[in-house]
Tab-separated table of C-alpha atoms in Angstrom:
chain	number	residue	atom	x	y	z
H	1050	MET	CA	149.278	31.158	89.614
H	1051	LYS	CA	152.502	30.765	91.528
H	1052	ARG	CA	154.102	33.614	90.997
H	1053	LEU	CA	151.132	35.931	92.128
H	1054	ARG	CA	150.805	33.746	94.795
H	1055	ILE	CA	154.728	34.506	95.925
H	1056	LEU	CA	153.685	38.250	94.554
H	1057	PHE	CA	151.217	38.043	97.070
H	1058	VAL	CA	152.890	37.072	100.168
H	1059	TRP	CA	156.051	39.130	100.100
H	1060	THR	CA	153.460	42.176	99.390
H	1061	SER	CA	151.307	41.400	102.655
H	1062	VAL	CA	154.667	40.733	104.319
H	1063	SER	CA	155.536	44.040	103.377
H	1064	LEU	CA	152.426	45.827	104.127
H	1065	LEU	CA	152.965	44.183	107.257
H	1066	LEU	CA	156.487	45.096	108.374
H	1067	GLN	CA	155.773	48.631	107.208
H	1068	PHE	CA	152.588	48.761	109.565
H	1069	GLY	CA	154.818	48.019	112.462
H	1070	ALA	CA	157.201	50.281	111.631
H	1071	TYR	CA	154.646	53.141	111.916
H	1072	SER	CA	152.780	51.452	114.685
H	1073	VAL	CA	156.815	51.986	116.918
H	1074	LEU	CA	156.957	55.702	115.177
H	1075	ASN	CA	153.598	56.372	116.359
H	1076	TYR	CA	154.093	55.253	119.807
H	1077	GLN	CA	156.879	57.059	119.916
H	1078	VAL	CA	155.746	60.123	118.932
H	1079	ASN	CA	152.644	60.267	121.583
H	1080	LYS	CA	155.404	59.085	123.598
H	1081	VAL	CA	156.615	62.702	123.206
H	1082	MET	CA	153.592	64.833	122.972
H	1083	GLU	CA	151.599	62.974	124.941
H	1084	PRO	CA	152.951	62.107	127.881
H	1085	GLN	CA	152.273	59.825	130.939
H	1086	GLU	CA	149.733	61.967	133.490
H	1087	VAL	CA	151.879	62.032	136.880
H	1088	SER	CA	149.540	61.957	140.091
H	1089	SER	CA	150.274	65.733	141.642
H	1090	GLU	CA	149.908	64.208	145.530
H	1091	PRO	CA	153.011	64.681	147.463
H	1092	ILE	CA	155.262	62.161	148.824
H	1093	THR	CA	158.126	60.995	151.825
H	1094	SER	CA	160.603	60.052	151.833
H	1095	GLN	CA	164.626	61.291	152.432
H	1096	THR	CA	168.089	60.698	151.432
H	1097	THR	CA	171.446	61.665	151.749
H	1098	ILE	CA	173.428	63.652	149.292
H	1099	PRO	CA	177.084	63.603	149.509
H	1100	SER	CA	177.662	68.178	148.960
H	1101	SER	CA	177.181	70.679	150.877
H	1102	ASP	CA	176.633	73.506	148.850
H	1103	LEU	CA	173.624	73.221	147.389
H	1104	LYS	CA	171.770	75.664	145.450
H	1105	THR	CA	168.829	76.382	142.921
H	1106	VAL	CA	166.965	73.057	144.186
H	1107	GLN	CA	164.532	71.630	141.165
H	1108	ILE	CA	162.840	68.561	141.502
H	1109	SER	CA	161.183	66.993	138.399
H	1110	TYR	CA	157.566	66.935	137.581
H	1111	ALA	CA	157.568	62.925	138.163
H	1112	LYS	CA	159.166	63.728	141.540
H	1113	GLU	CA	161.440	61.282	140.424
H	1114	TYR	CA	165.258	63.298	140.529
H	1115	LEU	CA	166.803	66.401	142.018
H	1116	ALA	CA	168.056	68.811	139.932
H	1117	TYR	CA	170.914	71.163	141.747
H	1118	LEU	CA	173.907	73.216	141.651
H	1119	ASP	CA	176.932	72.325	143.536
H	1120	ASN	CA	179.764	74.746	143.062
H	1121	GLY	CA	178.804	75.395	139.663
H	1122	THR	CA	178.933	72.183	138.297
H	1123	LEU	CA	175.054	71.318	137.561
H	1124	ARG	CA	174.063	67.407	138.773
H	1125	VAL	CA	170.772	65.239	138.558
H	1126	PHE	CA	170.935	62.941	141.518
H	1127	ASN	CA	168.299	60.219	140.908
H	1128	PHE	CA	166.032	59.622	144.625
H	1129	LYS	CA	165.052	55.740	143.920
H	1130	LYS	CA	168.711	54.481	142.759
H	1131	GLY	CA	170.273	56.857	145.929
H	1132	LYS	CA	173.113	59.102	143.646
H	1133	VAL	CA	174.378	61.786	141.167
H	1134	ILE	CA	173.512	60.034	137.314
H	1135	PHE	CA	174.199	63.599	135.580
H	1136	GLU	CA	176.581	65.776	135.590
H	1137	SER	CA	177.891	68.914	133.717
H	1138	PRO	CA	181.511	69.544	133.238
H	1139	SER	CA	182.891	72.498	135.783
H	1140	SER	CA	184.546	75.731	134.690
H	1141	ASN	CA	186.846	77.837	137.105
H	1142	ASP	CA	185.353	80.945	135.696
H	1143	SER	CA	181.923	82.059	137.300
H	1144	SER	CA	180.668	83.242	134.572
H	1145	LEU	CA	180.964	80.695	132.524
H	1146	GLY	CA	179.545	77.137	133.103
H	1147	VAL	CA	175.733	76.265	133.248
H	1148	LEU	CA	173.627	78.933	133.608
H	1149	THR	CA	170.685	77.919	134.444
H	1150	TYR	CA	168.143	75.204	133.773
H	1151	GLN	CA	164.799	74.112	134.157
H	1152	TRP	CA	162.543	71.155	133.958
H	1153	LEU	CA	159.721	70.785	131.577
H	1154	PRO	CA	156.109	70.321	133.177
H	1155	ASP	CA	155.547	66.853	131.809
H	1156	ARG	CA	158.176	64.566	131.168
H	1157	ASN	CA	161.979	63.563	132.697
H	1158	THR	CA	163.681	66.525	130.794
H	1159	LEU	CA	165.806	69.127	131.524
H	1160	LEU	CA	166.608	72.016	129.925
H	1161	TYR	CA	169.946	74.172	130.724
H	1162	PHE	CA	171.965	76.905	128.874
H	1163	TYR	CA	175.904	76.061	129.176
H	1164	ALA	CA	179.131	79.172	128.187
H	1165	ASP	CA	182.091	77.634	127.316
H	1166	LYS	CA	185.127	80.083	126.257
H	1167	ASN	CA	185.536	80.503	122.302
H	1168	SER	CA	188.523	78.952	121.356
H	1169	ASN	CA	188.912	81.531	118.253
H	1170	SER	CA	188.342	84.310	120.921
H	1171	GLY	CA	189.137	85.090	123.860
H	1172	SER	CA	187.604	87.714	124.885
H	1173	SER	CA	183.980	85.803	123.437
H	1174	GLN	CA	182.166	82.983	124.837
H	1175	ILE	CA	179.823	80.391	123.212
H	1176	THR	CA	176.484	79.404	125.119
H	1177	GLU	CA	174.846	76.669	123.974
H	1178	LEU	CA	171.074	74.624	124.760
H	1179	TYR	CA	171.477	70.962	125.525
H	1180	THR	CA	168.296	68.698	127.005
H	1181	LEU	CA	168.767	66.381	129.182
H	1182	GLU	CA	166.281	63.064	128.784
H	1183	LEU	CA	166.042	60.609	131.257
H	1184	PRO	CA	164.336	57.401	131.252
H	1185	SER	CA	162.586	55.718	134.404
H	1186	SER	CA	164.075	56.247	137.912
H	1187	ASP	CA	164.065	52.833	137.598
H	1188	GLU	CA	166.154	52.166	134.994
H	1189	ASP	CA	169.426	51.425	134.489
H	1190	THR	CA	169.728	53.455	130.843
H	1191	GLU	CA	172.141	56.393	130.604
H	1192	PRO	CA	170.669	59.961	130.590
H	1193	ASP	CA	170.603	61.116	126.648
H	1194	ASN	CA	172.705	64.386	127.282
H	1195	ARG	CA	172.109	66.927	123.717
H	1196	LEU	CA	173.195	69.108	122.597
H	1197	ASN	CA	170.397	71.436	120.806
H	1198	GLN	CA	171.707	74.551	119.660
H	1199	THR	CA	174.386	77.819	119.634
H	1200	VAL	CA	172.395	80.676	120.726
H	1201	LYS	CA	174.335	84.194	120.857
H	1202	PHE	CA	174.244	86.681	122.854
H	1203	PRO	CA	176.429	88.902	125.003
H	1204	ALA	CA	179.395	87.234	127.063
H	1205	GLY	CA	179.166	87.418	130.111
H	1206	GLY	CA	175.202	88.198	130.498
H	1207	GLU	CA	173.293	85.958	133.254
H	1208	ILE	CA	170.143	84.635	132.296
H	1209	GLU	CA	167.803	85.408	134.522
H	1210	GLU	CA	164.466	84.670	133.717
H	1211	LEU	CA	163.559	80.454	131.499
H	1212	VAL	CA	159.984	79.676	130.865
H	1213	VAL	CA	158.773	77.286	128.859
H	1214	SER	CA	155.474	76.042	126.611
H	1215	THR	CA	155.320	72.685	125.887
H	1216	SER	CA	152.342	72.535	123.696
H	1217	THR	CA	153.323	74.859	121.682
H	1218	ASN	CA	157.339	74.486	121.737
H	1219	LEU	CA	157.660	78.326	121.744
H	1220	MET	CA	160.657	79.055	125.370
H	1221	TYR	CA	161.188	82.105	126.712
H	1222	PHE	CA	164.946	83.682	128.681
H	1223	THR	CA	165.827	86.625	129.810
H	1224	VAL	CA	169.754	88.051	129.174
H	1225	LYS	CA	170.978	90.462	131.416
H	1226	LYS	CA	174.444	91.888	131.030
H	1227	GLY	CA	175.255	95.819	133.190
H	1228	SER	CA	171.645	97.317	132.397
H	1229	THR	CA	170.949	96.115	129.747
H	1230	GLU	CA	168.689	93.115	129.247
H	1231	GLN	CA	167.380	91.004	126.599
H	1232	LEU	CA	163.681	88.856	126.094
H	1233	MET	CA	164.283	86.718	124.065
H	1234	GLU	CA	161.882	83.688	122.766
H	1235	ILE	CA	163.339	80.021	120.817
H	1236	ASP	CA	160.738	78.561	118.890
H	1237	VAL	CA	159.912	75.016	117.585
H	1238	MET	CA	162.718	75.745	114.139
H	1239	LYS	CA	165.411	76.487	116.613
H	1240	ASN	CA	164.563	80.635	115.730
H	1241	VAL	CA	165.598	83.169	118.247
H	1242	ARG	CA	164.481	87.073	118.694
H	1243	THR	CA	164.332	89.149	120.433
H	1244	LEU	CA	160.854	90.973	121.776
H	1245	ASN	CA	161.681	93.366	124.234
H	1246	LYS	CA	161.529	97.315	123.242
H	1247	THR	CA	164.868	99.378	124.016
H	1248	GLY	CA	165.717	100.491	127.865
H	1249	GLU	CA	163.247	97.388	129.204
H	1250	THR	CA	163.532	95.411	131.957
H	1251	ILE	CA	161.901	92.296	132.930
H	1252	ASP	CA	161.349	91.337	136.590
H	1253	ASN	CA	158.907	88.146	136.019
H	1254	MET	CA	157.196	86.075	133.592
H	1255	VAL	CA	155.209	83.369	133.003
H	1256	ALA	CA	153.798	81.664	129.503
H	1257	SER	CA	150.817	79.874	129.060
H	1258	ASP	CA	150.991	76.110	128.520
H	1259	GLN	CA	147.445	76.269	126.184
H	1260	HIS	CA	148.383	79.047	124.143
H	1261	GLY	CA	152.443	79.937	124.097
H	1262	THR	CA	151.191	83.557	125.435
H	1263	LEU	CA	153.704	85.139	127.198
H	1264	TYR	CA	152.774	87.445	130.222
H	1265	ILE	CA	155.756	89.976	132.131
H	1266	ASP	CA	155.904	92.395	134.283
H	1267	SER	CA	157.628	95.583	132.332
H	1268	LYS	CA	159.788	98.283	133.378
H	1269	VAL	CA	160.552	101.519	131.292
H	1270	GLY	CA	162.054	104.500	133.158
H	1271	SER	CA	159.841	104.139	136.402
H	1272	THR	CA	156.935	102.663	134.336
H	1273	GLN	CA	156.037	98.795	135.614
H	1274	THR	CA	153.491	97.499	133.913
H	1275	VAL	CA	151.831	93.922	132.978
H	1276	ILE	CA	152.238	93.039	129.653
H	1277	ALA	CA	151.166	89.701	127.193
H	1278	PHE	CA	152.485	89.046	123.767
H	1279	ASP	CA	150.213	87.164	122.241
H	1280	ALA	CA	151.426	86.159	118.404
H	1281	GLY	CA	154.110	88.743	118.247
H	1282	LYS	CA	151.433	91.593	120.083
H	1283	ARG	CA	151.966	93.410	122.995
H	1284	LYS	CA	148.758	94.037	124.970
H	1285	LEU	CA	148.451	95.856	127.762
H	1286	ILE	CA	147.233	93.657	130.873
H	1287	SER	CA	147.320	96.408	133.723
H	1288	ARG	CA	149.303	99.482	133.405
H	1289	ASN	CA	148.563	99.704	137.757
H	1290	ASN	CA	152.401	99.705	139.014
H	1291	TYR	CA	151.598	97.258	142.200
H	1292	ASP	CA	150.897	94.571	139.370
H	1293	LYS	CA	153.287	91.799	139.175
H	1294	ILE	CA	152.494	88.238	138.105
H	1295	LEU	CA	151.927	85.542	139.989
H	1296	GLY	CA	151.424	82.600	137.438
H	1297	ILE	CA	149.444	80.769	135.226
H	1298	ARG	CA	147.590	77.171	136.005
H	1299	GLY	CA	144.441	75.739	134.264
H	1300	GLY	CA	143.494	78.845	131.826
H	1301	LYS	CA	143.712	81.421	134.419
H	1302	VAL	CA	146.418	84.514	134.454
H	1303	TYR	CA	146.991	85.664	138.603
H	1304	LEU	CA	148.496	88.904	140.039
H	1305	GLY	CA	149.376	90.083	142.847
H	1306	GLU	CA	148.942	93.649	143.828
H	1307	VAL	CA	152.127	94.116	145.980
H	1308	LYS	CA	153.017	97.524	148.374
H	1309	ASP	CA	155.495	98.320	150.678
H	1310	ASN	CA	156.553	94.704	150.197
H	1311	LYS	CA	153.107	93.302	151.008
H	1312	LEU	CA	150.612	91.377	148.695
H	1313	ILE	CA	147.678	92.496	149.145
H	1314	LYS	CA	145.265	91.499	146.769
H	1315	ILE	CA	145.338	88.248	144.131
H	1316	LYS	CA	143.958	88.995	140.765
H	1317	SER	CA	142.931	86.981	137.730
H	1318	ILE	CA	142.343	87.208	134.600
H	1319	THR	CA	141.156	84.347	131.477
H	1320	ASP	CA	143.925	82.765	129.349
H	1321	ARG	CA	142.466	83.255	126.544
H	1322	SER	CA	143.996	82.721	122.306
H	1323	ASN	CA	142.957	86.421	121.500
H	1324	MET	CA	144.180	88.736	124.544
H	1325	THR	CA	142.877	92.231	124.759
H	1326	ASP	CA	144.207	95.590	125.934
H	1327	SER	CA	143.013	96.477	129.471
H	1328	PRO	CA	140.778	93.595	130.458
H	1329	SER	CA	138.980	92.822	133.585
H	1330	LEU	CA	140.455	91.794	136.666
H	1331	LYS	CA	138.317	89.392	138.796
H	1332	THR	CA	140.102	90.243	142.509
H	1333	GLU	CA	140.235	86.659	144.073
H	1334	TRP	CA	141.923	87.696	147.057
H	1335	THR	CA	142.187	90.781	149.895
H	1336	GLY	CA	144.693	90.333	152.991
H	1337	SER	CA	148.455	90.929	153.841
H	1338	ILE	CA	151.615	88.792	153.039
H	1339	PRO	CA	154.933	90.185	152.978
H	1340	PHE	CA	156.550	89.693	149.509
H	1341	GLU	CA	160.138	89.953	150.039
H	1342	ASN	CA	162.191	88.165	149.127
H	1343	ALA	CA	159.587	85.455	148.106
H	1344	HIS	CA	159.256	82.320	145.446
H	1345	VAL	CA	155.799	83.098	143.918
H	1346	LEU	CA	154.265	79.671	141.997
H	1347	VAL	CA	150.458	78.390	141.172
H	1348	GLY	CA	150.214	74.504	142.471
H	1349	ALA	CA	147.990	71.709	140.479
H	1350	LYS	CA	145.448	72.659	142.675
H	1351	SER	CA	144.553	76.569	141.424
H	1352	GLN	CA	146.598	76.686	144.815
H	1353	VAL	CA	148.701	80.791	144.848
H	1354	ILE	CA	151.770	79.480	147.356
H	1355	VAL	CA	154.015	82.461	148.531
H	1356	TYR	CA	156.979	81.105	150.699
H	1357	ASN	CA	160.327	82.239	151.926
H	1358	ASN	CA	162.530	80.349	154.232
H	1359	GLN	CA	160.811	80.365	157.324
H	1360	MET	CA	156.597	79.661	156.087
H	1361	ALA	CA	154.613	79.358	153.553
H	1362	TYR	CA	151.323	80.681	152.937
H	1363	ILE	CA	148.738	78.998	150.686
H	1364	LEU	CA	145.086	80.421	149.666
H	1365	THR	CA	143.559	78.372	148.226
H	1366	ALA	CA	139.668	79.312	147.207
H	1367	GLY	CA	140.299	82.419	148.793
H	1368	LEU	CA	140.369	81.101	152.092
H	1369	LEU	CA	144.598	81.422	153.438
H	1370	LYS	CA	146.478	79.188	155.369
H	1371	GLU	CA	149.831	79.729	156.686
H	1372	VAL	CA	152.892	76.278	156.959
H	1373	PRO	CA	156.160	77.246	159.192
H	1374	LEU	CA	159.141	75.922	157.649
H	1375	SER	CA	162.402	74.757	159.224
H	1376	GLY	CA	165.237	73.271	158.171
H	1377	ASP	CA	168.628	75.734	156.201
H	1378	GLN	CA	166.781	76.004	152.523
H	1379	ASN	CA	163.198	74.980	151.166
H	1380	TYR	CA	162.231	74.821	147.872
H	1381	VAL	CA	159.118	73.455	146.946
H	1382	SER	CA	157.933	71.415	143.832
H	1383	ASP	CA	156.223	73.540	140.708
H	1384	ASP	CA	152.745	71.211	141.025
H	1385	GLY	CA	153.100	73.158	145.075
H	1386	ALA	CA	152.065	69.640	146.457
H	1387	GLU	CA	156.105	68.736	147.768
H	1388	LEU	CA	158.051	70.846	150.414
H	1389	ILE	CA	161.748	69.795	149.355
H	1390	ARG	CA	163.555	70.650	152.794
H	1391	LEU	CA	167.716	70.716	153.212
H	1392	THR	CA	169.123	70.537	155.679
H	1393	ARG	CA	173.568	70.398	156.041
H	1394	GLN	CA	174.818	67.667	158.127
H	1395	GLY	CA	178.703	68.509	158.397
H	1396	THR	CA	179.972	68.032	153.739
H	1397	SER	CA	176.597	66.203	152.809
H	1398	THR	CA	173.400	67.678	153.139
H	1399	LEU	CA	170.353	65.452	154.250
H	1400	VAL	CA	166.973	66.462	151.364
H	1401	GLU	CA	163.390	65.615	152.840
H	1402	LEU	CA	160.285	65.090	150.986
H	1403	GLN	CA	156.856	65.510	152.713
H	1404	PRO	CA	152.956	66.870	151.839
H	1405	LEU	CA	153.528	70.917	152.254
H	1406	ASN	CA	150.148	71.238	152.787
H	1407	LYS	CA	149.820	68.779	155.549
């Protein structure tokens, strides 16, 4: 009997330890697969960053961090602590170093590509994909900078577009060198493949976070179309030479008709798991908005935002609002709520966060 009681006690202890370990593991997995929801409401604050040459500014999904290029070096600034908490190695060669980067839309994680010289060859490069995971901005934990994989593409190639579908773990990016362009996909198993046709160039693209479908502005010769890559198959969305992809949000894909550098119409289709060729396009708005050198995004409230350095045009449910902008540079957060205004002050830059639609 005594031996049975001892065996029972140790079995119970073992089961409790296993249950605890599984609970911790399950909690960590859920943190990754189902990140905590963060309000898309804007905040108001300002800070000074010790640099006068900030470029390609991106704010994190929870508005805790600001990523930017500073003389070719990628830096991440912590708003709460008021300091830079990460910087990439710098490079004297403009074709090397950080090629592009992108915050994930639902967590404090930054993806970036880094190119370095190949020590085994004087004329080629090594291109690496990194994942930079950051803690909550009030923590003192060091960022976790991990090498994901090495990606092969032509030395000196520029990454012009990078989009991520987090729910499907698919990443798409374009590599351009001279007149040649490649559209590449990386899946969860780190497989890399080329999607575009020979001679095809891509002007813009967006990825469905629900289905992983990729929508692109395709150009072959003088023919421009909007194409969807659905489970590896190409589907024609629009053959109108003036139609362009604007963005995707809430199960809806937005296209804009652009003539003479003016956005004159916004159309939409439903983002489906199985796309059909030439779907019916619904007209959402008609009018005229300056489109030359414009940035475009679809916010969390399904508002289409077109902006340049002087003006933001906000279309919500067919109604247009114009918001004048000031400062040396202006950026809008991916949720469409936050205006990031940069004003140079000598060798520093004043960064102001404020609601865009005020």
